[in-house]
Amino acid sequence: MREALRRASLGYLVLAATVVAYLVVYTSRLGRFPTSFDYLSILNTTLPLVFVAIGQSLVVLTGGIDLSVGGIVSVCVAVTASRVTGGVLSSYTWIVVIIAMGAACGAVNGLIVAYGRIAPILTTLATLSIFSGLALWVLPVPGGSIPPEVRLVLTNPGTPTGLIWLGLAVVGWLVLRRTRFGMRVYAVGSDESSARAVGVPAAAVKLKVYALSGLCSALAAVFYVSTTTAGDANAGNPFILTSIASVVVGGVAFSGGRGSALGAVAGAVALTLVIDILFFSGIDPLYQSLFQGLFLVVAVLLGTVAALVARRRRLA
Amino acid sequence: MSTRRVLYALAGTVAVLLIGAILHPGFASWSSLRVMLVVASFTGFVAAGQMLVVLVGGIDLSIPWVLNGAAIVLTTSSLGQTSRAPLAIVLALGVGALVGLGNGMGVAWLGVPAVVMTLGMNGVMQGLTLGLSKGLTCASCGSYAPAPLRGLFDGALPAQLFLWAGVGLFMTVLLTLTTFGRRVYAVGVNPRAAFLSGVGVRGVTVALYTLSGVFAALAGIALVAYGGQPSLGLGDPYLFESIAAVVVGGVSILGGRGHYLGVIAGSLTLVAVTTFLQAQRVPEYGRLMIYGLVILTILFAYGREKAHD
């Protein structure tokens, strides 16, 4: 339990450190505190990654990995940008359809992983290609739009409606982890054969986890189009690596069974903030990925060092 | 068991080539086969490195920008002059080795998970490559690869294919005839047991990641020699392609099983599928979907894990 707490808190510590760094860099650069506009734009640009990271963390908690999030986000972005254009009613109907579509894509992954017994990294590598193809088919050239009414509800550029969605995601996770399904996710991730032995339907749990990951990717896609007001069939690609990075920074163990989706949310926000920090500290944007890479490795190293110190203290 | 998987991989290649030849006359002619072999050799190079780390249960996600960085180092240090070519090649391979060494140290000594270490390193290399070459706008960035390197692809039997055969020989000898090779499989099957029986697990791991960096750099050199000039994002397609080639080649993603001969077959299968779809004028979205379906089919044929019960 203490171990779980320590792992989860790594994400919050990293987030706290990046927030402080952001405030310091911002105020020293511009001579004033960030305005509500700054906070709002951070919130809205983070939302898509937050959702993908939640889905990814669920999969990683069962000991898997989902590379196809990139493809699912892409295909859902393509459908959102090209179909959610008409009246309010048809827009919301389409959004529901898109969310169902994301879950269905995820369920395909789940079926292949759980019942086809193909390693998650390989399954999702293959389906990534399939979903990316679908996205390109739906939206061959970047473009599309989203009605302003929908945008005002999802990522309002004037008021923090994004906070509602972020809050719902956090509450959703807190409820989920206390359900029987939530317990089973951890059980499968900690030790699959033991979980099976005590009657946990591991295959069904995995199927649901991948479906949920797909659903999260679909939500991310809707928020993505709402923030950028246009779509691109390759929009999802960056999310593959950034969602994995968020999960890692958030302290979710790759071996499965340890960590929390909230840690991944913290990781996602921290990763987005790092870009702003680099921007405000006047670093050449060409070097951006250098610092993101270092940030990733250092954050994980800190976690390892903390674990070593804790173990030594316990032994002493 | 793992020899059988090599046979499956070879059978897969033959099947794809046969289907191609039936549906598209001339597909399996030597001139078309030669082009496919050359294109597959690039995948074969990166997949050699990827295979080595996969054999010990690791993964190398830093391949794209190690490849790209090495390609740019080659042209900017050689400036297209033949006399500077040897130095430039050593430099480019050295960059790959250094990055691989860094990956290996991080994984073996600092205990950073391979996914994280190599993902972070990919970012570091991307930043360094973009930053130092100023987004490939630096004064020497417009240089071409030296002429002898570009000659690798001339003739009816391009030298590049002999280079690939050399890599194949090196990999096969290294993995099947040396003690080092035995140790690699031992670590892949069970690192703990290997450690207890006296294998320097950390040393082996570091060596493998270093080799992976070298192979990625080699692919970078070959690609820039093929295209003449480097570009940004040159290595991006090779990340997932290298993993796919390794797995289609019958190497277990869990480590400990597989042969490079299978990976050669795997690389060729992937390129044959893409070439065939291009020859049939299948649009890009269709190519992507069919490519994914083919990988899935192959995985279902011989890439499944054991049943639990």
XYZ file of C-alpha atoms in Angstrom, chain A residues 102-231:
130
model
C -13.593 4.448 -30.298
C -14.764 1.860 -27.798
C -15.397 -0.603 -30.636
C -11.879 -0.058 -32.029
C -10.496 -0.658 -28.547
C -12.648 -3.763 -28.159
C -11.074 -5.183 -31.328
C -7.667 -4.802 -29.663
C -9.023 -6.394 -26.523
C -10.456 -9.359 -28.405
C -7.164 -10.042 -30.168
C -5.064 -9.615 -27.019
C -7.327 -11.521 -24.633
C -8.740 -14.255 -26.857
C -6.234 -14.304 -29.745
C -3.296 -14.421 -27.304
C -1.126 -12.045 -29.304
C 1.184 -9.786 -27.298
C -0.401 -6.338 -26.691
C 2.490 -4.417 -28.278
C 2.180 -6.445 -31.499
C -1.616 -6.432 -31.646
C -1.810 -2.688 -31.221
C 1.069 -2.151 -33.649
C -0.935 -3.947 -36.345
C -4.233 -2.256 -35.499
C -2.456 1.121 -35.378
C -1.789 0.684 -39.080
C -5.404 -0.349 -39.746
C -6.931 2.557 -37.795
C -4.514 5.046 -39.396
C -5.637 3.774 -42.790
C -9.290 4.260 -41.798
C -8.529 7.813 -40.677
C -6.921 8.625 -44.010
C -9.892 7.136 -45.817
C -12.371 9.290 -43.886
C -10.330 12.502 -44.129
C -7.822 12.374 -47.008
C -6.790 16.019 -46.622
C -6.581 17.993 -43.357
C -9.587 20.183 -42.784
C -13.098 20.007 -41.406
C -14.632 22.111 -38.698
C -16.685 22.002 -35.530
C -19.802 24.065 -34.711
C -19.091 26.947 -32.267
C -22.005 25.835 -30.046
C -20.321 22.491 -29.426
C -17.013 24.198 -28.881
C -18.477 26.466 -26.192
C -19.523 23.412 -24.207
C -16.366 21.331 -24.648
C -13.395 23.692 -24.565
C -14.798 27.158 -24.153
C -12.049 29.680 -24.867
C -13.662 32.125 -22.406
C -14.714 30.053 -19.397
C -13.067 26.933 -17.972
C -15.665 24.385 -19.096
C -12.712 22.031 -19.500
C -12.516 21.836 -15.708
C -15.909 20.095 -15.677
C -14.676 17.414 -18.066
C -11.397 17.045 -16.208
C -13.354 16.729 -12.955
C -15.684 14.131 -14.478
C -12.686 12.127 -15.680
C -11.107 12.200 -12.206
C -14.367 11.259 -10.477
C -14.956 8.561 -13.070
C -11.598 7.023 -12.274
C -12.104 7.275 -8.491
C -15.431 5.457 -8.820
C -14.068 2.913 -11.291
C -11.156 1.814 -9.128
C -13.529 1.071 -6.270
C -15.783 -1.145 -8.361
C -15.303 -4.865 -8.767
C -13.957 -4.245 -12.256
C -11.394 -1.771 -10.900
C -10.118 -4.282 -8.362
C -9.871 -6.901 -11.087
C -7.766 -4.603 -13.288
C -5.180 -4.433 -10.504
C -5.465 -8.152 -9.819
C -4.816 -9.075 -13.471
C -1.904 -6.663 -13.634
C -0.258 -7.830 -10.425
C -0.315 -11.531 -11.148
C -2.483 -12.832 -13.930
C -2.288 -16.538 -13.119
C -3.123 -15.970 -9.448
C -6.011 -13.762 -10.502
C -7.287 -16.535 -12.759
C -6.865 -19.054 -9.964
C -9.159 -17.091 -7.670
C -11.755 -16.785 -10.408
C -11.072 -13.401 -11.974
C -12.168 -13.563 -15.638
C -8.852 -12.130 -16.865
C -9.747 -12.224 -20.560
C -12.994 -10.316 -20.024
C -11.203 -7.749 -17.870
C -8.602 -7.157 -20.584
C -11.270 -6.839 -23.254
C -13.019 -4.137 -21.213
C -9.758 -2.321 -20.456
C -8.825 -2.026 -24.133
C -12.374 -0.959 -24.988
C -12.151 1.736 -22.304
C -8.814 2.862 -23.693
C -10.436 3.216 -27.111
C -13.307 5.164 -25.555
C -10.830 7.519 -23.857
C -9.044 8.031 -27.184
C -12.361 8.924 -28.820
C -13.062 11.500 -26.085
C -9.559 12.866 -26.583
C -10.242 13.189 -30.313
C -13.431 15.167 -29.719
C -11.590 17.548 -27.393
C -8.703 17.773 -29.840
C -10.932 18.915 -32.683
C -12.731 21.265 -30.312
C -9.415 22.948 -29.360
C -7.831 23.068 -32.790
C -11.161 23.534 -34.702
C -9.869 21.352 -37.522
C -8.882 17.768 -38.175
